[in-house]
Structure formats: structure tokens, C-alpha cells
XYZ file of C-alpha atoms in Angstrom:
776
model
C 91.506 21.692 65.621
C 87.771 21.977 66.434
C 85.972 18.913 65.330
C 82.247 19.139 66.278
C 79.797 21.307 66.898
C 76.863 19.537 69.143
C 72.957 20.392 69.539
C 74.638 22.621 66.257
C 75.983 20.556 63.740
C 78.118 22.018 61.248
C 79.340 19.272 58.547
C 82.539 19.995 56.408
C 82.106 18.565 52.897
C 85.899 17.169 52.345
C 86.403 17.282 48.744
C 89.517 16.413 46.449
C 89.668 18.617 42.924
C 89.659 16.468 39.884
C 91.667 17.922 36.951
C 88.909 20.009 34.516
C 89.540 21.607 31.110
C 88.139 25.026 30.709
C 84.674 25.354 29.752
C 83.455 27.331 26.115
C 80.510 27.703 26.155
C 77.607 30.244 26.861
C 74.594 28.643 26.935
C 70.813 29.167 26.832
C 69.269 27.658 30.442
C 66.491 26.403 28.480
C 68.169 24.048 26.973
C 70.970 23.260 29.712
C 69.118 19.279 30.864
C 69.578 18.726 26.948
C 73.461 20.238 26.308
C 74.933 20.755 29.850
C 74.074 18.436 32.404
C 75.717 15.704 32.673
C 79.095 17.477 32.231
C 77.848 20.005 34.838
C 77.050 17.412 37.078
C 80.388 16.377 36.757
C 81.906 19.366 37.857
C 80.094 19.234 41.575
C 76.183 20.774 40.143
C 73.925 19.551 42.756
C 70.737 20.738 41.596
C 68.345 19.949 38.932
C 67.694 20.957 35.545
C 64.142 22.010 36.424
C 65.777 24.553 39.545
C 68.283 26.182 36.642
C 65.059 26.945 34.155
C 61.625 26.696 34.961
C 58.508 28.616 33.310
C 56.445 27.034 35.497
C 58.021 27.059 38.814
C 60.178 29.059 41.331
C 63.823 28.912 39.445
C 67.391 30.456 39.271
C 66.440 32.239 35.895
C 63.550 34.088 38.027
C 66.652 36.110 40.374
C 68.696 37.392 37.261
C 68.023 40.600 35.522
C 69.184 42.210 32.983
C 70.403 45.568 34.399
C 69.478 49.123 32.271
C 69.926 47.077 29.491
C 73.530 47.123 29.800
C 74.503 44.646 32.701
C 73.606 41.879 34.626
C 71.769 41.690 38.147
C 69.920 39.692 41.342
C 67.794 39.492 43.952
C 69.531 38.519 46.745
C 66.538 39.392 49.043
C 62.178 38.370 49.470
C 62.381 42.046 48.819
C 63.025 42.947 46.007
C 67.269 43.461 46.875
C 69.843 43.713 44.200
C 72.835 43.648 43.355
C 75.107 44.286 40.560
C 78.779 45.763 39.684
C 79.566 49.727 41.371
C 80.351 50.198 37.384
C 77.023 48.967 36.190
C 75.328 51.868 38.677
C 78.267 54.089 38.453
C 75.761 56.285 36.162
C 73.511 56.724 38.385
C 75.134 57.136 41.409
C 76.827 59.481 39.778
C 73.809 61.079 38.607
C 72.751 61.725 42.157
C 76.061 63.265 43.420
C 76.895 66.929 43.372
C 79.944 68.633 45.872
C 78.388 68.731 48.245
C 76.561 64.880 48.414
C 79.021 63.275 46.512
C 78.230 59.668 46.187
C 80.953 58.962 44.297
C 84.026 59.977 46.812
C 82.152 58.751 49.802
C 80.090 56.437 49.251
C 75.188 55.829 49.832
C 73.929 54.014 51.987
C 69.953 53.760 52.614
C 68.803 52.493 56.102
C 65.015 52.461 55.357
C 63.471 52.615 52.020
C 62.247 56.089 51.820
C 65.720 56.730 51.940
C 66.038 54.915 48.212
C 67.013 57.129 45.584
C 64.693 56.959 42.313
C 66.763 56.672 39.327
C 64.298 58.241 35.622
C 65.004 56.026 32.510
C 66.657 52.531 34.688
C 64.867 49.151 34.455
C 65.234 45.427 34.778
C 63.986 42.991 32.544
C 62.935 39.544 34.513
C 62.336 37.090 31.901
C 59.447 34.663 31.968
C 59.820 32.515 28.664
C 62.231 31.892 25.886
C 60.896 29.638 23.149
C 62.022 28.676 20.052
C 60.112 29.876 17.131
C 62.290 28.591 14.049
C 60.128 26.817 12.433
C 57.589 29.786 12.013
C 60.266 32.557 11.238
C 61.499 29.729 8.491
C 58.029 28.096 7.538
C 58.103 28.283 3.723
C 61.632 29.323 3.236
C 63.882 27.426 1.314
C 67.314 27.945 -0.540
C 65.822 28.914 -3.400
C 64.445 31.611 -1.555
C 66.370 34.929 -2.846
C 69.412 36.938 0.029
C 66.300 39.959 -0.413
C 62.741 37.852 0.377
C 64.186 36.012 2.683
C 65.301 38.918 4.989
C 62.224 40.526 4.762
C 59.897 37.647 5.293
C 61.951 36.903 8.622
C 62.118 40.949 9.469
C 58.228 40.502 8.931
C 57.610 37.266 10.877
C 59.887 38.129 13.528
C 58.182 41.195 14.451
C 54.453 39.321 14.164
C 55.524 36.707 16.647
C 57.033 39.154 18.890
C 54.120 41.376 19.589
C 51.267 38.579 19.591
C 53.855 37.508 22.772
C 53.550 40.955 24.076
C 49.644 39.801 25.210
C 48.571 44.312 23.732
C 52.535 45.173 25.308
C 52.284 43.834 28.336
C 55.271 42.605 28.043
C 58.855 43.560 26.114
C 59.152 40.844 23.735
C 61.829 40.068 21.143
C 62.696 37.208 18.865
C 66.868 37.018 18.494
C 68.406 35.339 15.828
C 71.105 31.840 16.403
C 73.970 31.068 14.333
C 74.094 33.755 12.146
C 70.800 33.462 11.034
C 69.913 29.695 11.200
C 67.664 29.483 14.228
C 65.663 31.951 16.063
C 64.717 32.308 20.178
C 61.596 34.640 21.189
C 61.813 35.703 24.426
C 59.730 37.079 26.542
C 60.303 39.635 29.561
C 58.196 41.866 32.411
C 60.656 45.040 32.555
C 60.472 46.807 35.873
C 61.529 50.601 35.612
C 61.079 52.113 39.719
C 64.492 51.339 40.082
C 66.168 52.473 43.712
C 69.304 53.274 44.591
C 70.268 51.314 47.853
C 73.718 51.685 48.340
C 77.432 51.929 47.249
C 80.559 51.904 48.397
C 83.151 54.703 47.853
C 84.446 54.634 44.575
C 88.258 54.048 46.708
C 86.482 50.341 47.344
C 83.977 50.024 44.185
C 86.045 51.258 41.259
C 89.708 50.660 43.269
C 92.613 50.087 41.170
C 90.868 52.400 38.685
C 92.448 51.946 35.187
C 95.726 50.935 36.193
C 93.667 47.813 37.366
C 91.327 47.202 35.298
C 91.670 43.242 32.899
C 94.343 42.991 35.268
C 94.620 40.310 37.770
C 95.095 39.786 40.753
C 92.321 42.069 41.642
C 91.414 43.741 44.862
C 88.164 45.838 44.073
C 84.525 46.028 45.886
C 82.511 46.201 42.466
C 79.294 46.054 43.759
C 76.190 48.515 44.296
C 72.722 47.788 45.422
C 69.746 48.652 44.108
C 65.552 47.490 44.548
C 62.959 47.159 42.026
C 59.448 48.896 43.339
C 56.299 47.341 41.864
C 52.742 48.787 42.208
C 50.679 47.444 44.729
C 48.909 44.750 42.982
C 52.381 43.791 41.718
C 52.780 44.460 37.680
C 55.516 47.223 36.953
C 54.596 51.158 37.619
C 56.599 54.160 37.081
C 57.642 55.172 39.677
C 55.390 56.249 42.497
C 55.628 56.649 46.866
C 52.950 54.070 46.632
C 54.583 51.003 45.452
C 56.199 47.988 46.894
C 58.868 46.452 46.833
C 59.087 43.465 44.136
C 58.538 40.169 45.350
C 60.774 38.265 43.062
C 59.775 34.474 41.949
C 63.575 33.456 43.392
C 66.561 35.375 45.174
C 70.013 33.913 45.832
C 70.473 33.082 49.804
C 74.414 33.823 50.209
C 76.469 31.430 51.071
C 80.019 32.455 53.184
C 81.608 29.051 53.033
C 85.351 28.712 51.267
C 85.811 28.874 47.824
C 88.879 26.053 47.094
C 90.213 24.949 44.241
C 88.674 22.730 41.449
C 85.045 24.050 43.153
C 82.528 23.823 40.966
C 81.722 27.880 39.490
C 78.399 28.873 37.099
C 77.968 32.950 35.925
C 74.070 33.141 35.060
C 73.562 36.427 33.085
C 73.314 38.403 29.840
C 76.435 38.454 28.002
C 76.188 41.379 25.438
C 77.968 39.553 21.984
C 80.629 37.822 20.617
C 81.472 37.085 17.187
C 83.240 33.601 17.215
C 82.198 32.329 14.068
C 84.171 35.268 12.143
C 86.099 34.125 9.722
C 90.040 35.271 8.822
C 88.878 37.796 6.898
C 86.869 39.530 9.770
C 89.612 39.168 12.390
C 91.930 40.751 10.436
C 89.809 43.827 10.670
C 88.501 43.716 13.528
C 92.710 43.840 14.844
C 93.452 46.495 12.020
C 90.574 49.075 12.037
C 88.754 48.515 14.375
C 90.411 48.363 17.198
C 93.778 51.056 15.918
C 90.830 53.124 16.125
C 90.015 52.663 18.824
C 92.991 52.793 20.949
C 94.351 55.734 18.951
C 90.623 58.521 19.212
C 89.503 57.456 22.633
C 93.562 57.374 24.146
C 93.368 61.210 22.947
C 90.123 61.717 24.046
C 91.023 60.376 28.095
C 93.651 62.725 27.564
C 91.406 65.448 27.505
C 89.152 64.575 29.292
C 91.294 63.427 32.167
C 93.515 67.040 32.126
C 90.351 68.815 33.038
C 88.107 66.644 35.503
C 92.188 66.999 37.610
C 91.631 70.304 37.666
C 88.260 70.881 39.006
C 85.864 68.925 41.560
C 82.524 69.555 39.428
C 84.211 68.400 35.814
C 86.038 65.574 37.252
C 81.969 64.266 38.701
C 80.880 65.302 35.152
C 82.657 63.248 33.265
C 83.234 60.272 36.023
C 80.836 58.100 34.118
C 81.497 58.947 30.488
C 85.187 58.544 31.246
C 84.491 55.161 32.660
C 83.104 54.318 30.236
C 85.944 55.025 27.892
C 88.185 53.811 29.053
C 87.158 50.318 29.350
C 86.755 49.074 25.910
C 90.011 51.564 24.996
C 92.000 49.178 27.538
C 89.898 45.660 25.649
C 90.868 46.272 22.495
C 94.538 47.089 23.860
C 94.305 43.168 25.251
C 92.438 41.862 22.183
C 94.426 42.535 19.429
C 97.680 41.715 21.751
C 95.785 38.612 22.198
C 95.181 37.674 19.144
C 99.010 37.949 18.133
C 100.302 35.698 20.846
C 96.963 32.917 20.378
C 97.703 33.164 15.809
C 93.875 33.527 16.440
C 94.147 34.873 12.566
C 96.229 31.504 11.188
C 94.460 29.423 13.229
C 90.605 30.487 11.391
C 92.616 29.829 7.516
C 93.222 27.051 8.911
C 90.167 26.223 10.040
C 88.438 27.293 6.603
C 90.851 25.367 4.810
C 89.274 22.254 6.249
C 85.829 23.521 5.362
C 87.103 24.281 1.675
C 88.487 20.948 1.431
C 84.901 19.046 2.609
C 82.619 21.426 0.744
C 84.929 20.105 -2.380
C 84.841 16.784 -1.361
C 81.249 16.190 -2.568
C 79.291 17.785 -5.278
C 76.233 18.888 -3.811
C 78.166 20.653 -0.913
C 79.959 22.547 -3.363
C 76.847 23.617 -5.122
C 75.685 24.461 -1.303
C 79.231 25.271 0.950
C 81.525 25.614 -2.378
C 81.363 29.235 -2.548
C 80.761 30.532 0.937
C 84.654 31.327 1.435
C 84.822 33.107 -1.275
C 82.212 35.509 -0.544
C 83.748 36.549 2.622
C 86.830 37.633 1.256
C 85.189 39.463 -1.613
C 82.415 41.031 0.655
C 85.493 42.425 3.054
C 87.432 43.716 0.322
C 84.592 45.691 -0.681
C 83.375 46.588 3.490
C 87.453 48.042 4.182
C 87.201 50.453 1.697
C 84.796 52.396 3.968
C 84.480 50.385 7.516
C 86.986 53.517 8.709
C 84.408 56.056 7.565
C 82.340 54.197 9.041
C 84.246 53.766 12.860
C 85.400 57.342 12.780
C 81.710 58.244 12.243
C 81.480 56.498 15.931
C 84.313 57.076 17.062
C 85.680 60.427 16.358
C 82.492 62.361 15.078
C 79.723 61.165 17.171
C 82.521 60.874 20.753
C 82.020 64.469 20.329
C 79.312 65.112 22.451
C 77.890 68.634 20.944
C 77.946 66.958 17.360
C 76.071 63.840 19.301
C 73.517 66.117 20.257
C 73.185 67.852 17.339
C 73.239 64.041 16.012
C 69.365 64.269 17.705
C 68.466 66.579 16.642
C 68.207 65.355 12.470
C 64.240 64.259 13.672
C 62.954 67.264 14.936
C 64.951 68.479 11.201
C 63.429 66.196 9.321
C 59.602 66.591 10.562
C 59.903 70.888 10.171
C 60.907 69.921 6.519
C 58.345 67.876 5.727
C 55.951 69.553 7.257
C 54.482 67.263 9.947
C 53.205 68.771 13.205
C 52.443 65.272 14.455
C 56.439 64.434 14.245
C 57.749 67.421 15.082
C 55.825 67.476 18.704
C 56.692 63.862 19.162
C 60.653 64.655 18.565
C 60.526 67.540 20.621
C 59.157 65.234 22.920
C 61.940 63.051 23.198
C 64.565 65.860 22.922
C 63.908 66.987 26.266
C 65.230 64.474 28.870
C 67.996 64.387 26.440
C 68.807 67.986 26.292
C 68.906 68.045 30.332
C 70.207 64.521 31.101
C 73.143 66.354 28.390
C 73.523 69.371 30.152
C 73.599 67.952 33.335
C 76.526 66.299 32.886
C 78.485 68.831 30.107
C 81.224 71.205 30.532
C 81.674 73.110 27.295
C 85.600 74.237 27.271
C 86.674 70.355 27.470
C 84.194 69.083 25.071
C 85.621 71.719 22.600
C 89.085 70.264 22.673
C 87.485 67.342 21.980
C 85.488 68.147 19.117
C 89.259 69.596 17.779
C 90.952 67.041 18.022
C 88.391 64.878 16.808
C 87.755 66.372 13.580
C 91.561 66.673 12.669
C 91.586 62.866 13.016
C 88.373 62.294 10.150
C 90.519 64.550 7.823
C 93.278 62.809 8.477
C 92.201 60.054 8.028
C 88.927 59.254 6.258
C 89.484 59.424 2.167
C 88.781 62.458 1.304
C 86.444 61.194 -1.192
C 84.418 60.021 1.905
C 84.318 62.962 3.593
C 80.845 65.622 3.307
C 81.867 68.843 0.286
C 80.795 70.805 3.631
C 83.123 69.930 5.440
C 86.430 70.074 3.394
C 85.253 73.340 2.859
C 85.242 74.155 6.430
C 88.634 72.932 7.134
C 90.039 74.493 3.644
C 88.064 78.284 5.445
C 90.627 77.788 8.476
C 93.498 76.269 6.700
C 93.453 72.787 8.975
C 93.661 75.070 12.177
C 90.935 73.329 14.278
C 91.250 74.844 17.372
C 89.857 77.773 15.206
C 87.342 75.811 13.532
C 86.418 74.584 17.290
C 85.900 78.269 18.414
C 83.750 79.289 15.143
C 81.730 75.873 15.907
C 81.090 76.448 19.643
C 80.963 80.582 19.481
C 77.792 80.834 16.863
C 75.820 77.474 17.864
C 72.910 77.801 19.829
C 73.356 74.131 20.380
C 76.218 74.826 23.481
C 74.190 76.914 25.557
C 70.553 74.615 27.327
C 68.986 78.032 27.269
C 68.912 78.471 23.950
C 68.358 74.897 23.088
C 65.124 74.707 25.163
C 64.124 78.190 23.792
C 64.550 77.095 20.372
C 62.651 73.609 21.249
C 59.822 76.407 22.024
C 59.366 77.779 18.522
C 61.576 75.506 16.666
C 62.477 76.852 12.687
C 64.059 74.385 9.696
C 65.635 77.583 8.445
C 67.005 78.542 12.316
C 68.791 74.603 12.455
C 69.960 75.009 8.602
C 71.367 77.969 10.152
C 73.328 76.729 12.937
C 76.786 75.467 12.553
C 77.125 73.090 14.804
C 74.550 70.983 13.412
C 75.157 71.590 9.548
C 78.583 69.938 10.012
C 76.594 66.827 11.635
C 74.186 66.965 9.135
C 76.096 67.138 6.419
C 78.313 63.735 7.792
C 75.420 62.105 8.069
C 74.152 62.515 5.022
C 76.939 61.774 3.106
C 77.035 58.444 4.970
C 73.627 57.497 4.361
C 74.418 58.301 0.227
C 77.808 58.134 0.073
C 79.089 55.361 1.913
C 76.350 52.902 3.856
C 74.924 51.936 0.948
C 78.039 50.060 -0.196
C 78.562 48.619 3.136
C 75.212 47.183 3.007
C 75.330 45.956 -0.283
C 78.621 43.710 0.972
C 77.098 43.035 4.326
C 74.330 41.138 2.574
C 76.286 39.012 1.288
C 78.225 38.770 4.276
C 75.195 37.633 6.053
C 74.160 34.931 3.589
C 77.948 33.599 3.332
C 77.818 33.864 7.089
C 74.887 31.977 7.570
C 75.800 28.840 5.444
C 79.411 28.175 6.751
C 77.954 27.895 10.387
C 75.219 25.837 9.463
C 78.649 24.073 7.094
C 79.841 24.055 10.285
C 77.502 22.112 12.294
C 76.785 19.150 9.454
C 80.308 18.775 9.108
C 81.253 18.205 12.930
C 77.654 16.353 13.717
C 79.493 15.196 17.147
C 80.121 18.433 18.491
C 78.088 20.514 20.198
C 78.468 23.966 19.246
C 76.887 27.123 21.062
C 75.388 29.922 19.862
C 77.112 33.556 20.286
C 76.164 36.224 23.014
C 73.564 38.430 22.036
C 72.660 40.384 25.025
C 70.107 36.984 25.726
C 69.799 34.801 29.141
C 72.921 32.452 29.167
C 74.960 30.646 31.462
C 78.467 29.237 31.678
C 80.099 26.305 33.829
C 83.396 26.146 35.450
C 85.677 25.822 37.721
C 87.593 28.282 40.734
C 91.195 28.102 39.491
C 94.421 29.637 39.112
C 96.520 30.062 36.298
C 99.760 31.155 35.636
C 100.071 33.733 33.119
C 103.806 33.551 31.888
C 106.976 31.166 32.254
C 108.352 31.598 36.057
C 104.756 33.475 37.135
C 101.831 31.215 39.201
C 98.831 33.863 40.091
C 96.525 32.343 43.159
C 92.843 32.068 43.093
C 92.262 34.325 45.430
C 92.804 37.828 46.483
C 92.393 39.449 50.141
C 92.683 43.045 52.291
C 96.284 42.578 52.592
C 96.616 42.921 49.185
C 94.426 46.578 49.183
C 96.573 48.005 51.688
C 100.330 46.826 49.907
C 98.606 48.374 47.246
C 97.919 51.644 49.131
C 99.354 55.009 47.685
C 97.470 58.158 49.383
C 99.000 60.803 46.586
C 96.990 58.647 43.217
C 93.296 58.778 43.570
C 93.024 54.694 42.548
C 94.450 53.273 45.149
C 93.305 55.473 48.278
C 92.227 53.385 51.180
C 89.277 54.888 53.161
C 90.581 55.471 56.612
C 87.608 53.735 58.557
C 88.856 50.974 56.035
C 92.825 51.014 57.503
C 90.953 50.778 60.779
C 89.210 47.566 60.392
C 91.832 45.946 58.822
C 94.667 46.488 61.328
C 92.219 45.640 64.020
C 91.829 42.462 62.180
C 87.821 42.675 62.547
C 86.172 40.474 59.615
C 83.403 39.620 61.261
C 81.614 36.079 60.200
C 82.917 37.609 56.673
C 86.166 35.834 56.996
C 87.484 32.535 55.469
C 89.264 29.219 57.619
C 92.508 30.492 57.309
C 91.405 34.208 59.390
C 91.936 36.278 55.334
C 89.402 38.743 54.368
C 88.895 37.069 50.757
C 88.396 40.723 48.187
C 88.614 38.859 44.580
C 88.263 35.017 43.388
C 88.460 33.660 40.134
C 87.069 30.809 38.008
C 87.295 30.091 34.352
C 83.908 30.560 33.711
C 83.323 31.893 29.255
C 82.512 35.489 29.870
C 82.051 38.641 28.305
C 80.634 42.520 28.238
C 76.519 42.070 29.586
C 78.158 39.726 32.029
C 78.918 42.490 34.461
C 76.930 42.016 37.581
C 76.120 38.542 37.186
C 75.885 36.083 40.146
C 78.427 33.418 40.658
C 76.908 30.436 42.095
C 78.313 27.307 43.285
C 76.879 23.688 43.554
C 73.934 24.603 45.088
C 72.332 27.566 44.206
C 74.139 29.738 46.616
C 75.273 33.072 45.387
C 79.086 33.049 46.337
C 80.226 36.768 44.486
C 79.927 38.332 41.286
C 81.131 38.669 38.002
C 83.597 42.378 37.527
C 86.282 41.353 34.564
C 88.344 39.292 32.654
C 91.918 39.174 32.919
C 94.327 41.038 30.614
C 95.675 37.987 28.966
C 92.026 36.317 27.607
C 90.994 40.045 25.838
C 90.545 37.525 22.996
C 87.358 36.678 24.359
C 84.457 38.477 22.341
C 86.547 36.261 19.072
C 88.080 33.683 20.335
C 87.923 31.389 23.453
C 91.348 30.812 25.452
C 91.128 27.785 27.138
C 94.536 28.293 29.114
C 94.299 31.854 29.937
C 90.230 32.780 29.907
C 89.519 33.799 33.736
C 86.743 35.412 35.214
C 87.399 38.138 37.388
C 84.774 38.575 40.543
C 84.258 39.814 43.919
C 83.634 37.979 46.650
C 80.178 37.934 48.640
C 81.852 38.380 51.900
C 83.863 41.018 51.313
C 80.653 42.534 49.222
C 79.052 41.552 53.005
C 82.200 43.230 55.172
C 81.543 46.511 53.252
C 77.960 47.256 54.105
C 77.941 45.424 57.985
C 81.191 46.305 58.674
C 82.472 49.481 57.197
C 78.768 50.892 56.765
C 76.916 49.426 59.326
C 73.998 48.692 56.473
C 72.627 46.085 58.830
C 69.351 46.610 57.543
C 70.826 45.551 54.121
C 72.217 42.296 55.359
C 69.249 41.664 58.074
C 67.051 41.262 54.756
C 69.596 38.340 52.987
C 69.285 34.364 53.821
C 73.132 33.580 54.946
C 74.057 30.045 54.932
C 77.043 28.631 56.310
C 78.147 24.998 55.365
C 81.101 25.273 58.332
C 84.430 26.618 58.016
C 85.870 25.401 61.357
C 88.412 27.072 62.786
C 86.845 31.083 61.158
C 86.636 33.778 63.769
C 83.054 32.847 63.309
C 82.608 29.469 62.738
C 79.812 28.334 64.922
C 77.739 31.492 63.362
C 74.390 30.989 62.297
C 71.922 33.365 60.906
C 68.510 33.371 62.387
C 65.816 36.065 60.593
C 62.815 35.942 63.396
C 62.875 37.587 66.257
C 61.721 35.059 68.215
C 62.812 34.192 72.362
C 64.524 30.872 70.861
C 66.316 33.283 67.763
C 67.289 35.859 70.318
C 68.960 32.670 72.603
C 70.190 31.346 69.889
C 72.118 34.498 68.613
C 73.262 35.596 72.300
C 74.445 31.694 72.325
C 76.130 31.977 68.623
C 77.924 35.330 69.296
C 79.346 33.698 72.900
C 81.155 30.782 71.433
C 82.251 32.883 68.796
C 84.329 34.736 71.461
C 85.687 31.620 73.037
C 86.371 30.256 69.887
C 88.929 33.525 69.032
C 90.404 33.129 72.344
C 91.547 29.895 71.085
C 89.228 27.564 73.497
C 88.266 24.234 71.742
C 85.911 23.243 74.684
C 83.191 24.164 76.256
C 79.767 24.516 77.176
C 77.080 27.590 76.447
C 73.383 27.561 78.457
C 70.954 29.918 77.965
C 67.527 29.966 79.078
C 64.248 32.970 78.765
C 60.760 31.697 79.754
C 60.121 28.648 78.251
C 63.206 29.103 76.386
C 66.551 27.669 76.460
C 69.761 26.539 74.059
C 72.175 24.593 75.056
C 75.855 24.398 73.232
C 78.717 22.224 73.621
C 81.652 21.811 71.614
C 84.045 19.485 71.778
C 87.692 19.455 70.142
């Protein structure tokens, strides 16, 4: 075995991982020093709290961005090179794809910066700072303040605080509430809108396993894509321009080539979307029995109709690829969430917690006065919400889940301005509509949407209480005797909203009368007006009661358990979670390893199934075992690995960072057994599924040949003795010494591959000299 490399020493750290529980919590990074730092150190963190989050100095937070408002990305070079998930960049990749240049199928790689592709509407937000503004927001508000007055004061103050912090709109700012309205924090961001596509693997790599493997482990998916952020020459954010220059991040992540072992520290840093872990049993019942069941039913119908047409036509497949993927994601999630809640007896556990809370509140007269009616108010509010909630769900999933109806909905502001005779508002509405219209028709297939419309309207008619449906809709259903195919023929055959040319002609000379006469607009306007006048007010009354009761419930929980450190629900603000690399057993007699390899990709290969096609070049590299420096110490090419980090939607693309602050993977999914994550944390089964950064580099380098991108990065190898390139060193400069060192390392690798354990290499070039001695 290789023991030492003299003159260029590789140190290998050997440690025995300690037994560790899964770590629940998505923590605000500014509070890490006070709440979590000691525990993180015990698990293997070697950074200081200041190196994780600092306002005044470069820190990890400066390498993390909110990508497009829906994912996370991170800088991996001093030239603004950004990496995120393939599914996060999917919409941008799809937008540049045509049947002639199908980047979804073939992949895309810019070999120089002038080949990078701009993406209108895409942005990244980079956190400048976050501040606790609770005292400013709640100043003077007491228990005697009415809920309505409190809501008004909070809204006014949070808006004013954010506006002041924006410094005349130089920054993107907002104030978010935490712990159900008990605390408030200000967030200040720089927003960069010139974000260009740099690289993406073919979807046979980036989406390998497709919907079959989604939310599942083991996985074998190279889920990554690459972008570059640009700024004006003076360093400020600016719209796309050829004169813009690559953004210079205050911090970017070095990349670890080292092996990951069971028990190794792992930190996920990103923007988790929404969790509702303080939700009571009453809310959980509604989620399970109404939201999830409806989402499963309606999305299943829509996905089947889309897929039917996508399989028939390549152009339709490209148009609907991104929509299909995003719709499918939470369709499957809802199935898993319901199964997990049942398995974990989550509702029963919540009821037990609520019984304890009620007993605690009743045990003291003052507590009873403040908290004694909280759970009763929550139950009463949900009882009313349940009567109208389905109408709200179907509005989003069925009505606005139909593309033509969504387009019609976007015309409502224009209609209202025309009706009011407000010329300025009319002009603004037209300007807002034009890019939306262009985007809609670019990825639209009328026959497909028409079938979806018929199915969704049928479900709406059958499942929503008749007294909650608009008269205009019921009359239309009656006119066509419940034949929704004929109803669709009428609407789609007589609406100008079905033609891009007709829509653009209308926008040149819009009229209230023409909109009112359009059957598609008539329908969506009637459904929306019915919702606004008959459903939303009843929901709003109950939600106001619920907001107050939930706020008091969370405040009471924290008071009842003073020794417990509660983390706030995720709300699309920057958080970190920490844990370890960890395997798991999903059921009796089954144990899942903590990583997968390229062997598994080949084992799943099925050329007849588009989800499991393996590109020819990837097969060639596999057969030759040509993994370069990216193999692990066993000679395997690791594809994915799992940790027990606490994550949720929005964490897609988040960096998985080791104890030294180095990038070792990208989070891209959760596991099927723990789909309860938004509602309750599962300490036994929760796993974060990540793409190994070495597989990413292998695809970029060996598969795509995009070495220009590799050269931008800082690669770190802490030592994998026995790997094919145990003696690899990354050298950025092109000095004679650097060239000699690279050549020396390459020769050493060849000798190691050949099984030699003792050798010397000496090289000279001018005044430069390199000597390497390896001893067994």
C-alpha cells in the first residue's frame, strides 16, 4: 500500500465516526454561534461561526444564492461560475432547445464565455445581511390589541422597514415572520438579472431515472447544471448586456475530491421553501384528506394527458418537458407524504402533544386566560375552512391548472382597468401581458390543453359543492348536458385567447366589450369572481382566527418547554442544516448503502425506456474505467450519496459542505420513506439525496471535455491513497514550475495505476526543477 509521498506530502485523516442522531432543524445562519455551533463542532465542523456567516467579512453565506426564487445555487469559481441542479435549470435549458438544437437530449456546454446563453427573467439573489427587527415590528402591540389592528400595524411596519433598508431600491428587501408571527427578521439581497447558461448534461444523465426514480433511493442521477452570473463593469447588478463582466463573488466554494465516509460531517446551506411543522392535528387532517388527495387525483389526470401527446410528437415533448417535470414532482410527493403520515402516526402524535399543551395551559389561571382557548379556536377555524377549502384547491389545481384558463386569468387586471377607464393602468397591464403571452405560446399545444381543460372542468363540476360554483359555469355545463368535450369545443373554438396572433392583435386595441364576449375569459372571470365574493371571505374570517391561535400556540409551546431550542419553519430564507453521511434501513431485512456508483447506472440501463437510456460515450468511459482523478479510493465512480440533513423544497441545488467548508455534493431530492418532511421530521428515515461532486466533475471533464470550466475551480484532494490519481495536485498557474509539477503528477499517476509502489521522478525545465519520491 502507498504509505508516503515525499516532497509532496499527502496527509490522510483516519477517524472513527461516532454514533449520532439525525439532526432536525433548518437554522438561521446568523444564530448558529448562539444555538448550534458546539454541536456542529462535535460532529466534525472545523470552521468558525464567523466563517459560516459574517456581515463584514467573506463567509460561506456569500457563496450561496437563491436561484430564480425557487432553488439554491452556489459559486464555485472567482469568475461567477454557479452550479445548481439540472431540474432547477431545466426551464432555462428547455427555453433554448429546439428540434434542431435539442439541449435537453444532447446537453449544452459553452467552451468560452461568448457562447454562454442569456436567460430572460432568470435572477439570483445574494444575501447581504439579515437583522432581527422583532422589537420594531411589535413595538406597542399588546395582548389587548385586536387581531385586525395587529395585522395592520405589522403590515405597515414591515413594509416601511423593508423600504428603508432598500436604500432607494438598490437592494431587494423584505421582512418575514417567524414562529407563526412571534418574531420578525429583515433580509437584504443584491439581485443579479444577467444569468447565463454555461453547461448542462443530457437529461439521460441529469434526469436519469426520471419519474420512476424521483424521491427514491438508491439513485443514479447526475442532477446538475451550470450558469454564470454577470454584473456591470462597475460591479453593480445590471440587465443583460454584452459589456457586462463575470461577477466576482466575495466567497466561492473549493471542491473536495476526497472520499466520504459513514459519519462524516455534512452541512446543507440553502433556501428551503415552506414547512408547517407547528401545524396542529386539525391542519394535518386537512392536508391529508383534502389537499393531497385532490392533488394526486387531478395531477394524475393531467400528467397522463400530457404524456400521451408528448410521446407522439417531439416538439410537444420539448414544450411540455419542464411543465411535466414540475407537475409530477409534487404529485408523487403528495402520495409519499400521505403514506408517511399514516406510517408515523403523525396525527395521533400531534393529538398527544396538544393534550399536554391543554393540560399545561389549564394548570395555571393566568396561562389558562391566555392559552386555554387556543386549541378550541384552531379546531373551530379548521371546521369552517374545511367547508370551502376544496374550492380553493380546485381553483389552483384544476381551473388555473389549465393553461388557457391561466392565460385568461392574467387578462383580469387589463379587464378591470378597461372597465374603470384608467388609461395608465391599461397601458401597464398591456406591458405586463406581452412577455407572459410570448412565454405561454412558446410552450403551448392547443389540442393537448383542450383535453386537459375538459378533464379539469369535469372534476370541478363533480367535486365542488354546487352552491360554491358560479352560475355561469353551471349554465354552460347544463347547456352541453355534461358533455365536457363539447364544452371544450365551444370554448376553444370561439376564444381569441387560443391564438397568439389574435391575442397580440387584441393587445394593440383592447376593449372591454371583446373580453366580456370571449367564452374563455367569461368562464375564468366568473369562476374568479365567485371565489372572491363567495369563498375567499369565509376563508379569510377563519384564517384570521387561525393566525392568532397558531401564534399563541407556538408562543405557548416555547414557554412550556424553556429548555428546548425551537427552530422556525422554513419560509424561503437562507438556512443551514447539519448532520452526517449516513446509510439507513427502509424496512426489515433491507439496508441501503450511503452511496451509489456508475455500476448502478449501467445495471439500470434500458434502451427502450427513455428514463433509463445511457449515453454511448458514458458507456465507453465506464467500460474503460476511465474515471481520471474522480474515482474514490476503491476505484469506483460515486454518483450519489445520502446524508441525514433536514431539507425540503427550495433546497434543490444546495451545496453539501464538509467540515472544512468544501463542496462535496449538491442536494437534489429527499427519500420516499420521509415524504412527511414539510409537516413533521422523521428522525429514523429522513435522508437528503445528493449528487457527488466528483461525478459532476467527471461529466464535465471526461464526458463533455469542458476542461475550461474545470480550470476555473479550486479542487482539493486531502488524500485518497490507492485511487487512480492519488498523487494528483491541482495547479492553477502556468509557470514552468507548475507545468513541471503537473507533468510529474501525471507520470506518478500512471505508475500508481500500473501497481508500482516505489519510484522516483525528476524533471527539469530551465531553472525549474521538481523531484518526487514515493515509498511503500
